[in-house]
């Protein structure tokens, strides 16, 4: 059942949510195949590299094609549903501080997560190298990853679910489950990494419930991945895309350090994401309660 009305009390004719989200995903997959083929052709013909080992520049091109695909799929769907482009939550106006808060939360998560793992002896730092161009390239790549996944999962799917009468926390859970499922074929995937990906989806989407804006989740997603991989030297969701500033060694791969999947496969990560998600929801509920308590002027 759709929740939002237009002037005069009439609802615009729209596909129900159970139809429009699958339709959007089908269109997206078609475009991902089309743009991905073009991107791989560009890598092969222009840069002379294989798509399986494209390097940082190649990864950027491939991820840019995915971002283009999700935008190409979302814009006509929004028009068809009579929803403005602003519904994706990409506006910076009044939300720039969300970018800083996302960075701050990513830093705090790793101050606790990396710090606890290091103190417990679950990880050891065995090397250090500083390659500014590699760090910059990986930052651009993970920015594109964050934009693609947040526009897809939070901007369109969660945003569409929130336009219904569905409970907002159920909508958050559904979008988070889809986010986790999107990573089901990642290397070294197992139960705990899947659980943490579900929790990551809830952490990234929690602020969107209250702001309808992607600045915070995009920033958190970007710096979560960038600090995890290129800075600290973990695998990122089981993948190793670039060189890292620190070289890590795990005396034993286990559920405390995340093993081959990276920090996202650890119990420490599980606890931290639950705590930070609760904090975001507490902030959001308090914010809503204050706004409802303030009387509106006539």
PDB file of C-alpha atoms in Angstrom:
ATOM      1  CA  UNK A   1       0.000   0.000   0.000  1.00  0.00           C
ATOM      2  CA  UNK A   2       1.427   3.341  -1.012  1.00  0.00           C
ATOM      3  CA  UNK A   3       1.738   6.070   1.584  1.00  0.00           C
ATOM      4  CA  UNK A   4       2.412   9.371  -0.188  1.00  0.00           C
ATOM      5  CA  UNK A   5      -0.399  11.436  -1.686  1.00  0.00           C
ATOM      6  CA  UNK A   6      -0.601  14.380  -4.033  1.00  0.00           C
ATOM      7  CA  UNK A   7      -2.688  17.518  -3.808  1.00  0.00           C
ATOM      8  CA  UNK A   8      -6.422  16.924  -3.755  1.00  0.00           C
ATOM      9  CA  UNK A   9      -6.070  13.646  -1.856  1.00  0.00           C
ATOM     10  CA  UNK A  10      -5.521  11.563  -5.011  1.00  0.00           C
ATOM     11  CA  UNK A  11      -2.597   9.207  -5.344  1.00  0.00           C
ATOM     12  CA  UNK A  12      -0.540   9.182  -8.530  1.00  0.00           C
ATOM     13  CA  UNK A  13      -0.774   5.978 -10.529  1.00  0.00           C
ATOM     14  CA  UNK A  14       2.322   3.973  -9.659  1.00  0.00           C
ATOM     15  CA  UNK A  15       3.513   0.425  -9.842  1.00  0.00           C
ATOM     16  CA  UNK A  16       3.340  -1.238  -6.410  1.00  0.00           C
ATOM     17  CA  UNK A  17       6.652  -1.593  -4.616  1.00  0.00           C
ATOM     18  CA  UNK A  18       6.703  -5.379  -5.173  1.00  0.00           C
ATOM     19  CA  UNK A  19       6.713  -4.706  -8.930  1.00  0.00           C
ATOM     20  CA  UNK A  20       8.824  -1.574  -9.347  1.00  0.00           C
ATOM     21  CA  UNK A  21      11.859  -2.776  -7.365  1.00  0.00           C
ATOM     22  CA  UNK A  22      12.194  -6.065  -9.339  1.00  0.00           C
ATOM     23  CA  UNK A  23      11.663  -4.107 -12.577  1.00  0.00           C
ATOM     24  CA  UNK A  24      14.382  -1.665 -11.561  1.00  0.00           C
ATOM     25  CA  UNK A  25      16.768  -4.541 -10.760  1.00  0.00           C
ATOM     26  CA  UNK A  26      16.084  -6.236 -14.123  1.00  0.00           C
ATOM     27  CA  UNK A  27      16.766  -2.980 -15.993  1.00  0.00           C
ATOM     28  CA  UNK A  28      19.899  -2.450 -13.904  1.00  0.00           C
ATOM     29  CA  UNK A  29      21.268  -5.924 -14.688  1.00  0.00           C
ATOM     30  CA  UNK A  30      20.732  -5.372 -18.410  1.00  0.00           C
ATOM     31  CA  UNK A  31      22.553  -2.041 -18.246  1.00  0.00           C
ATOM     32  CA  UNK A  32      25.342  -3.493 -16.100  1.00  0.00           C
ATOM     33  CA  UNK A  33      25.920  -6.122 -18.770  1.00  0.00           C
ATOM     34  CA  UNK A  34      25.868  -3.550 -21.569  1.00  0.00           C
ATOM     35  CA  UNK A  35      28.063  -0.932 -19.905  1.00  0.00           C
ATOM     36  CA  UNK A  36      30.337  -3.597 -18.429  1.00  0.00           C
ATOM     37  CA  UNK A  37      30.972  -5.040 -21.889  1.00  0.00           C
ATOM     38  CA  UNK A  38      31.809  -1.579 -23.209  1.00  0.00           C
ATOM     39  CA  UNK A  39      34.114  -0.906 -20.244  1.00  0.00           C
ATOM     40  CA  UNK A  40      35.954  -4.213 -20.675  1.00  0.00           C
ATOM     41  CA  UNK A  41      36.292  -3.491 -24.381  1.00  0.00           C
ATOM     42  CA  UNK A  42      37.798  -0.113 -23.520  1.00  0.00           C
ATOM     43  CA  UNK A  43      40.264  -1.755 -21.153  1.00  0.00           C
ATOM     44  CA  UNK A  44      41.305  -4.307 -23.756  1.00  0.00           C
ATOM     45  CA  UNK A  45      41.476  -2.107 -26.856  1.00  0.00           C
ATOM     46  CA  UNK A  46      42.591   1.224 -25.403  1.00  0.00           C
ATOM     47  CA  UNK A  47      44.613   0.290 -22.324  1.00  0.00           C
ATOM     48  CA  UNK A  48      45.622  -3.203 -23.407  1.00  0.00           C
ATOM     49  CA  UNK A  49      44.834  -4.857 -20.068  1.00  0.00           C
ATOM     50  CA  UNK A  50      42.723  -7.879 -19.130  1.00  0.00           C
ATOM     51  CA  UNK A  51      39.448  -7.270 -17.287  1.00  0.00           C
ATOM     52  CA  UNK A  52      40.398  -9.960 -14.750  1.00  0.00           C
ATOM     53  CA  UNK A  53      43.545  -8.033 -13.739  1.00  0.00           C
ATOM     54  CA  UNK A  54      42.790  -4.436 -14.671  1.00  0.00           C
ATOM     55  CA  UNK A  55      44.827  -2.547 -12.064  1.00  0.00           C
ATOM     56  CA  UNK A  56      43.574   0.554 -10.257  1.00  0.00           C
ATOM     57  CA  UNK A  57      42.710   2.513 -13.417  1.00  0.00           C
ATOM     58  CA  UNK A  58      40.839  -0.480 -14.799  1.00  0.00           C
ATOM     59  CA  UNK A  59      38.898  -0.956 -11.571  1.00  0.00           C
ATOM     60  CA  UNK A  60      37.929   2.720 -11.688  1.00  0.00           C
ATOM     61  CA  UNK A  61      36.649   2.395 -15.262  1.00  0.00           C
ATOM     62  CA  UNK A  62      34.662  -0.758 -14.463  1.00  0.00           C
ATOM     63  CA  UNK A  63      33.138   0.776 -11.334  1.00  0.00           C
ATOM     64  CA  UNK A  64      32.317   3.984 -13.217  1.00  0.00           C
ATOM     65  CA  UNK A  65      30.357   1.885 -15.717  1.00  0.00           C
ATOM     66  CA  UNK A  66      28.385   0.398 -12.820  1.00  0.00           C
ATOM     67  CA  UNK A  67      27.626   3.845 -11.418  1.00  0.00           C
ATOM     68  CA  UNK A  68      26.471   4.989 -14.848  1.00  0.00           C
ATOM     69  CA  UNK A  69      24.239   1.907 -15.070  1.00  0.00           C
ATOM     70  CA  UNK A  70      22.485   2.522 -11.745  1.00  0.00           C
ATOM     71  CA  UNK A  71      21.879   6.189 -12.611  1.00  0.00           C
ATOM     72  CA  UNK A  72      20.601   5.262 -16.075  1.00  0.00           C
ATOM     73  CA  UNK A  73      18.205   2.766 -14.479  1.00  0.00           C
ATOM     74  CA  UNK A  74      17.090   4.999 -11.597  1.00  0.00           C
ATOM     75  CA  UNK A  75      16.330   8.231 -13.465  1.00  0.00           C
ATOM     76  CA  UNK A  76      13.648   6.849 -15.842  1.00  0.00           C
ATOM     77  CA  UNK A  77      12.165   4.739 -13.020  1.00  0.00           C
ATOM     78  CA  UNK A  78      11.816   7.856 -10.874  1.00  0.00           C
ATOM     79  CA  UNK A  79      10.134   9.696 -13.735  1.00  0.00           C
ATOM     80  CA  UNK A  80       7.812   6.758 -14.350  1.00  0.00           C
ATOM     81  CA  UNK A  81       6.863   6.727 -10.654  1.00  0.00           C
ATOM     82  CA  UNK A  82       6.469  10.524 -10.634  1.00  0.00           C
ATOM     83  CA  UNK A  83       9.184  10.921  -8.030  1.00  0.00           C
ATOM     84  CA  UNK A  84      11.769  13.711  -8.218  1.00  0.00           C
ATOM     85  CA  UNK A  85      15.482  12.975  -8.668  1.00  0.00           C
ATOM     86  CA  UNK A  86      15.997  14.476  -5.204  1.00  0.00           C
ATOM     87  CA  UNK A  87      14.333  11.331  -3.803  1.00  0.00           C
ATOM     88  CA  UNK A  88      17.663   9.544  -4.299  1.00  0.00           C
ATOM     89  CA  UNK A  89      19.091  11.713  -1.508  1.00  0.00           C
ATOM     90  CA  UNK A  90      22.123  13.108  -3.336  1.00  0.00           C
ATOM     91  CA  UNK A  91      21.633  16.749  -2.359  1.00  0.00           C
ATOM     92  CA  UNK A  92      24.530  18.419  -0.521  1.00  0.00           C
ATOM     93  CA  UNK A  93      22.416  21.360   0.647  1.00  0.00           C
ATOM     94  CA  UNK A  94      22.132  21.213   4.413  1.00  0.00           C
ATOM     95  CA  UNK A  95      23.875  17.837   4.545  1.00  0.00           C
ATOM     96  CA  UNK A  96      27.593  18.580   4.055  1.00  0.00           C
ATOM     97  CA  UNK A  97      28.241  17.863   7.724  1.00  0.00           C
ATOM     98  CA  UNK A  98      27.038  14.316   7.024  1.00  0.00           C
ATOM     99  CA  UNK A  99      30.194  13.801   4.954  1.00  0.00           C
ATOM    100  CA  UNK A 100      32.327  14.716   7.966  1.00  0.00           C
ATOM    101  CA  UNK A 101      30.267  12.570  10.327  1.00  0.00           C
ATOM    102  CA  UNK A 102      30.689   9.598   7.994  1.00  0.00           C
ATOM    103  CA  UNK A 103      34.463  10.058   7.989  1.00  0.00           C
ATOM    104  CA  UNK A 104      34.489  10.440  11.775  1.00  0.00           C
ATOM    105  CA  UNK A 105      32.458   7.270  12.316  1.00  0.00           C
ATOM    106  CA  UNK A 106      34.720   5.255   9.997  1.00  0.00           C
ATOM    107  CA  UNK A 107      37.771   6.471  11.935  1.00  0.00           C
ATOM    108  CA  UNK A 108      36.139   5.619  15.271  1.00  0.00           C
ATOM    109  CA  UNK A 109      35.139   2.148  14.064  1.00  0.00           C
ATOM    110  CA  UNK A 110      38.727   1.338  13.132  1.00  0.00           C
ATOM    111  CA  UNK A 111      40.256   3.021  16.167  1.00  0.00           C
ATOM    112  CA  UNK A 112      38.263   0.544  18.239  1.00  0.00           C
ATOM    113  CA  UNK A 113      38.322  -2.403  15.827  1.00  0.00           C
ATOM    114  CA  UNK A 114      41.949  -2.277  14.719  1.00  0.00           C
ATOM    115  CA  UNK A 115      43.072  -1.209  18.189  1.00  0.00           C
ATOM    116  CA  UNK A 116      41.336  -4.096  19.965  1.00  0.00           C
ATOM    117  CA  UNK A 117      42.600  -6.625  17.398  1.00  0.00           C
ATOM    118  CA  UNK A 118      46.157  -5.302  17.753  1.00  0.00           C
ATOM    119  CA  UNK A 119      46.117  -5.307  21.569  1.00  0.00           C
ATOM    120  CA  UNK A 120      44.738  -8.865  21.626  1.00  0.00           C
ATOM    121  CA  UNK A 121      47.527  -9.984  19.292  1.00  0.00           C
ATOM    122  CA  UNK A 122      45.075 -11.029  16.574  1.00  0.00           C
ATOM    123  CA  UNK A 123      46.938  -8.938  13.982  1.00  0.00           C
ATOM    124  CA  UNK A 124      50.549  -7.837  13.602  1.00  0.00           C
ATOM    125  CA  UNK A 125      51.959  -5.006  11.485  1.00  0.00           C
ATOM    126  CA  UNK A 126      54.913  -6.358   9.503  1.00  0.00           C
ATOM    127  CA  UNK A 127      55.500  -3.619   6.925  1.00  0.00           C
ATOM    128  CA  UNK A 128      54.839  -0.040   5.854  1.00  0.00           C
ATOM    129  CA  UNK A 129      54.901   1.688   2.477  1.00  0.00           C
ATOM    130  CA  UNK A 130      53.582   5.058   1.361  1.00  0.00           C
ATOM    131  CA  UNK A 131      52.503   5.349  -2.275  1.00  0.00           C
ATOM    132  CA  UNK A 132      50.415   8.532  -2.683  1.00  0.00           C
ATOM    133  CA  UNK A 133      49.220   7.758  -6.220  1.00  0.00           C
ATOM    134  CA  UNK A 134      48.051   4.287  -5.217  1.00  0.00           C
ATOM    135  CA  UNK A 135      46.198   5.738  -2.235  1.00  0.00           C
ATOM    136  CA  UNK A 136      44.570   8.392  -4.423  1.00  0.00           C
ATOM    137  CA  UNK A 137      43.575   5.844  -7.060  1.00  0.00           C
ATOM    138  CA  UNK A 138      42.079   3.512  -4.467  1.00  0.00           C
ATOM    139  CA  UNK A 139      40.198   6.458  -2.899  1.00  0.00           C
ATOM    140  CA  UNK A 140      38.590   7.278  -6.256  1.00  0.00           C
ATOM    141  CA  UNK A 141      37.720   3.617  -6.790  1.00  0.00           C
ATOM    142  CA  UNK A 142      36.074   3.240  -3.389  1.00  0.00           C
ATOM    143  CA  UNK A 143      34.232   6.534  -3.884  1.00  0.00           C
ATOM    144  CA  UNK A 144      32.653   5.041  -7.009  1.00  0.00           C
ATOM    145  CA  UNK A 145      31.869   1.825  -5.110  1.00  0.00           C
ATOM    146  CA  UNK A 146      30.160   3.824  -2.356  1.00  0.00           C
ATOM    147  CA  UNK A 147      28.176   5.920  -4.832  1.00  0.00           C
ATOM    148  CA  UNK A 148      27.003   2.869  -6.780  1.00  0.00           C
ATOM    149  CA  UNK A 149      25.986   0.769  -3.787  1.00  0.00           C
ATOM    150  CA  UNK A 150      24.400   3.611  -1.806  1.00  0.00           C
ATOM    151  CA  UNK A 151      22.356   4.937  -4.744  1.00  0.00           C
ATOM    152  CA  UNK A 152      21.209   1.381  -5.457  1.00  0.00           C
ATOM    153  CA  UNK A 153      20.503   0.096  -1.955  1.00  0.00           C
ATOM    154  CA  UNK A 154      19.652   3.159   0.083  1.00  0.00           C
ATOM    155  CA  UNK A 155      18.789   5.837  -2.469  1.00  0.00           C
ATOM    156  CA  UNK A 156      16.462   3.786  -4.652  1.00  0.00           C
ATOM    157  CA  UNK A 157      15.466   0.550  -2.894  1.00  0.00           C
ATOM    158  CA  UNK A 158      15.239   1.772   0.714  1.00  0.00           C
ATOM    159  CA  UNK A 159      13.839   5.095  -0.485  1.00  0.00           C
ATOM    160  CA  UNK A 160      11.125   3.283  -2.452  1.00  0.00           C
ATOM    161  CA  UNK A 161      10.224   1.082   0.519  1.00  0.00           C
ATOM    162  CA  UNK A 162       9.922   4.165   2.726  1.00  0.00           C
ATOM    163  CA  UNK A 163       7.322   5.579   0.303  1.00  0.00           C
ATOM    164  CA  UNK A 164       4.948   2.819   1.432  1.00  0.00           C
ATOM    165  CA  UNK A 165       3.149   2.197   4.718  1.00  0.00           C
ATOM    166  CA  UNK A 166       5.769  -0.420   5.606  1.00  0.00           C
ATOM    167  CA  UNK A 167       7.416  -0.048   9.020  1.00  0.00           C
ATOM    168  CA  UNK A 168      10.665   1.863   8.512  1.00  0.00           C
ATOM    169  CA  UNK A 169      12.757  -0.684  10.420  1.00  0.00           C
ATOM    170  CA  UNK A 170      11.356  -3.543   8.340  1.00  0.00           C
ATOM    171  CA  UNK A 171      12.221  -1.517   5.228  1.00  0.00           C
ATOM    172  CA  UNK A 172      15.736  -1.031   6.593  1.00  0.00           C
ATOM    173  CA  UNK A 173      16.095  -4.770   7.252  1.00  0.00           C
ATOM    174  CA  UNK A 174      14.897  -5.719   3.755  1.00  0.00           C
ATOM    175  CA  UNK A 175      17.299  -3.296   2.068  1.00  0.00           C
ATOM    176  CA  UNK A 176      20.139  -4.507   4.313  1.00  0.00           C
ATOM    177  CA  UNK A 177      19.362  -8.143   3.455  1.00  0.00           C
ATOM    178  CA  UNK A 178      19.502  -7.304  -0.260  1.00  0.00           C
ATOM    179  CA  UNK A 179      22.809  -5.506   0.356  1.00  0.00           C
ATOM    180  CA  UNK A 180      24.229  -8.610   2.035  1.00  0.00           C
ATOM    181  CA  UNK A 181      22.905 -10.886  -0.723  1.00  0.00           C
ATOM    182  CA  UNK A 182      24.646  -8.686  -3.308  1.00  0.00           C
ATOM    183  CA  UNK A 183      27.973  -9.881  -1.829  1.00  0.00           C
ATOM    184  CA  UNK A 184      27.074 -13.575  -1.650  1.00  0.00           C
ATOM    185  CA  UNK A 185      29.623 -14.569  -4.306  1.00  0.00           C
ATOM    186  CA  UNK A 186      32.523 -12.678  -2.706  1.00  0.00           C
ATOM    187  CA  UNK A 187      35.650 -14.727  -1.934  1.00  0.00           C
ATOM    188  CA  UNK A 188      35.792 -16.354   1.519  1.00  0.00           C
ATOM    189  CA  UNK A 189      32.104 -15.661   2.219  1.00  0.00           C
ATOM    190  CA  UNK A 190      30.654 -17.491   5.246  1.00  0.00           C
ATOM    191  CA  UNK A 191      27.942 -17.075   7.879  1.00  0.00           C
ATOM    192  CA  UNK A 192      29.672 -14.420  10.001  1.00  0.00           C
ATOM    193  CA  UNK A 193      30.716 -12.240   7.035  1.00  0.00           C
ATOM    194  CA  UNK A 194      27.135 -12.462   5.705  1.00  0.00           C
ATOM    195  CA  UNK A 195      25.775 -11.458   9.115  1.00  0.00           C
ATOM    196  CA  UNK A 196      28.183  -8.530   9.244  1.00  0.00           C
ATOM    197  CA  UNK A 197      27.221  -7.442   5.735  1.00  0.00           C
ATOM    198  CA  UNK A 198      23.584  -7.458   6.869  1.00  0.00           C
ATOM    199  CA  UNK A 199      24.556  -5.338   9.876  1.00  0.00           C
ATOM    200  CA  UNK A 200      26.614  -3.068   7.621  1.00  0.00           C
ATOM    201  CA  UNK A 201      23.537  -2.513   5.470  1.00  0.00           C
ATOM    202  CA  UNK A 202      21.578  -1.527   8.569  1.00  0.00           C
ATOM    203  CA  UNK A 203      24.383   0.737   9.793  1.00  0.00           C
ATOM    204  CA  UNK A 204      24.628   2.477   6.414  1.00  0.00           C
ATOM    205  CA  UNK A 205      20.871   2.805   6.044  1.00  0.00           C
ATOM    206  CA  UNK A 206      19.965   3.853   9.594  1.00  0.00           C
ATOM    207  CA  UNK A 207      20.625   7.567   9.090  1.00  0.00           C
ATOM    208  CA  UNK A 208      18.673   7.535   5.805  1.00  0.00           C
ATOM    209  CA  UNK A 209      15.525   6.667   7.758  1.00  0.00           C
ATOM    210  CA  UNK A 210      15.662  10.108   9.346  1.00  0.00           C
ATOM    211  CA  UNK A 211      17.443  12.326   6.810  1.00  0.00           C
ATOM    212  CA  UNK A 212      16.466  10.819   3.423  1.00  0.00           C
ATOM    213  CA  UNK A 213      19.979  11.841   2.367  1.00  0.00           C
ATOM    214  CA  UNK A 214      23.012   9.811   1.250  1.00  0.00           C
ATOM    215  CA  UNK A 215      25.853  12.119   2.327  1.00  0.00           C
ATOM    216  CA  UNK A 216      26.504  10.259   5.581  1.00  0.00           C
ATOM    217  CA  UNK A 217      26.202   6.682   4.232  1.00  0.00           C
ATOM    218  CA  UNK A 218      28.297   7.474   1.136  1.00  0.00           C
ATOM    219  CA  UNK A 219      31.046   8.995   3.273  1.00  0.00           C
ATOM    220  CA  UNK A 220      30.952   6.175   5.832  1.00  0.00           C
ATOM    221  CA  UNK A 221      30.950   3.534   3.080  1.00  0.00           C
ATOM    222  CA  UNK A 222      33.846   5.210   1.242  1.00  0.00           C
ATOM    223  CA  UNK A 223      36.105   5.627   4.257  1.00  0.00           C
ATOM    224  CA  UNK A 224      35.103   2.281   5.766  1.00  0.00           C
ATOM    225  CA  UNK A 225      36.459   0.499   2.680  1.00  0.00           C
ATOM    226  CA  UNK A 226      39.395   2.836   2.061  1.00  0.00           C
ATOM    227  CA  UNK A 227      40.735   2.734   5.608  1.00  0.00           C
ATOM    228  CA  UNK A 228      40.141  -1.013   5.843  1.00  0.00           C
ATOM    229  CA  UNK A 229      42.016  -1.972   2.672  1.00  0.00           C
ATOM    230  CA  UNK A 230      44.477   0.593   1.239  1.00  0.00           C
ATOM    231  CA  UNK A 231      45.373   2.053   4.662  1.00  0.00           C
ATOM    232  CA  UNK A 232      45.294  -0.800   7.192  1.00  0.00           C
ATOM    233  CA  UNK A 233      45.916  -3.723   4.857  1.00  0.00           C
ATOM    234  CA  UNK A 234      42.834  -5.882   5.447  1.00  0.00           C
ATOM    235  CA  UNK A 235      40.993  -7.667   2.679  1.00  0.00           C
ATOM    236  CA  UNK A 236      37.880  -5.669   1.739  1.00  0.00           C
ATOM    237  CA  UNK A 237      34.902  -8.044   1.822  1.00  0.00           C
ATOM    238  CA  UNK A 238      37.234 -10.849   0.803  1.00  0.00           C
ATOM    239  CA  UNK A 239      38.838  -8.863  -2.030  1.00  0.00           C
ATOM    240  CA  UNK A 240      42.269  -7.324  -2.458  1.00  0.00           C
ATOM    241  CA  UNK A 241      42.046  -4.517  -5.004  1.00  0.00           C
ATOM    242  CA  UNK A 242      45.207  -2.466  -4.428  1.00  0.00           C
ATOM    243  CA  UNK A 243      48.421  -2.229  -2.456  1.00  0.00           C
ATOM    244  CA  UNK A 244      48.117  -1.095   1.157  1.00  0.00           C
ATOM    245  CA  UNK A 245      50.025   1.276   3.391  1.00  0.00           C
ATOM    246  CA  UNK A 246      50.341  -1.290   6.190  1.00  0.00           C
ATOM    247  CA  UNK A 247      51.158  -4.957   5.751  1.00  0.00           C
ATOM    248  CA  UNK A 248      49.320  -7.182   8.219  1.00  0.00           C
ATOM    249  CA  UNK A 249      49.960 -10.683   9.435  1.00  0.00           C
ATOM    250  CA  UNK A 250      47.436 -12.787  11.320  1.00  0.00           C
ATOM    251  CA  UNK A 251      49.054 -15.384  13.609  1.00  0.00           C
ATOM    252  CA  UNK A 252      45.870 -17.403  13.150  1.00  0.00           C
ATOM    253  CA  UNK A 253      42.826 -16.764  10.965  1.00  0.00           C
ATOM    254  CA  UNK A 254      39.782 -16.782  13.231  1.00  0.00           C
ATOM    255  CA  UNK A 255      36.491 -15.037  14.026  1.00  0.00           C
ATOM    256  CA  UNK A 256      38.232 -12.336  16.065  1.00  0.00           C
ATOM    257  CA  UNK A 257      40.399 -10.995  13.240  1.00  0.00           C
ATOM    258  CA  UNK A 258      38.120 -11.907  10.330  1.00  0.00           C
ATOM    259  CA  UNK A 259      40.610 -14.149   8.572  1.00  0.00           C
ATOM    260  CA  UNK A 260      40.796 -14.034   4.785  1.00  0.00           C
ATOM    261  CA  UNK A 261      37.535 -12.070   4.483  1.00  0.00           C
ATOM    262  CA  UNK A 262      38.988  -9.093   6.319  1.00  0.00           C
ATOM    263  CA  UNK A 263      37.789  -7.097   9.299  1.00  0.00           C
ATOM    264  CA  UNK A 264      34.173  -7.462   8.113  1.00  0.00           C
ATOM    265  CA  UNK A 265      34.420 -11.161   8.968  1.00  0.00           C
ATOM    266  CA  UNK A 266      35.211 -10.584  12.653  1.00  0.00           C
ATOM    267  CA  UNK A 267      33.121 -10.693  15.827  1.00  0.00           C
ATOM    268  CA  UNK A 268      34.689  -7.393  16.861  1.00  0.00           C
ATOM    269  CA  UNK A 269      33.154  -5.857  13.752  1.00  0.00           C
ATOM    270  CA  UNK A 270      29.789  -7.437  14.637  1.00  0.00           C
ATOM    271  CA  UNK A 271      29.699  -5.807  18.070  1.00  0.00           C
ATOM    272  CA  UNK A 272      30.863  -2.410  16.808  1.00  0.00           C
ATOM    273  CA  UNK A 273      28.278  -2.249  14.029  1.00  0.00           C
ATOM    274  CA  UNK A 274      25.449  -3.158  16.409  1.00  0.00           C
ATOM    275  CA  UNK A 275      26.557  -0.461  18.864  1.00  0.00           C
ATOM    276  CA  UNK A 276      26.958   2.261  16.231  1.00  0.00           C
ATOM    277  CA  UNK A 277      23.658   1.377  14.539  1.00  0.00           C
ATOM    278  CA  UNK A 278      21.866   1.675  17.883  1.00  0.00           C
ATOM    279  CA  UNK A 279      23.523   5.067  18.429  1.00  0.00           C
ATOM    280  CA  UNK A 280      22.348   6.316  15.019  1.00  0.00           C
ATOM    281  CA  UNK A 281      18.784   5.112  15.638  1.00  0.00           C
ATOM    282  CA  UNK A 282      18.800   6.691  19.108  1.00  0.00           C
ATOM    283  CA  UNK A 283      19.957   9.983  17.567  1.00  0.00           C
ATOM    284  CA  UNK A 284      17.332   9.764  14.832  1.00  0.00           C
ATOM    285  CA  UNK A 285      14.464   8.963  17.188  1.00  0.00           C
ATOM    286  CA  UNK A 286      15.509  11.775  19.521  1.00  0.00           C
ATOM    287  CA  UNK A 287      15.715  14.150  16.549  1.00  0.00           C
ATOM    288  CA  UNK A 288      12.214  13.168  15.413  1.00  0.00           C
ATOM    289  CA  UNK A 289      10.807  13.525  18.918  1.00  0.00           C
ATOM    290  CA  UNK A 290      12.238  17.044  19.226  1.00  0.00           C
ATOM    291  CA  UNK A 291      10.854  18.092  15.830  1.00  0.00           C
ATOM    292  CA  UNK A 292       7.389  16.792  16.768  1.00  0.00           C
ATOM    293  CA  UNK A 293       7.512  18.583  20.118  1.00  0.00           C
ATOM    294  CA  UNK A 294       8.279  21.977  18.553  1.00  0.00           C
ATOM    295  CA  UNK A 295       4.967  23.744  17.758  1.00  0.00           C
ATOM    296  CA  UNK A 296       4.582  24.882  14.160  1.00  0.00           C
ATOM    297  CA  UNK A 297       3.873  28.548  13.492  1.00  0.00           C
ATOM    298  CA  UNK A 298       0.537  29.394  11.837  1.00  0.00           C
TER     299      UNK A 298
END
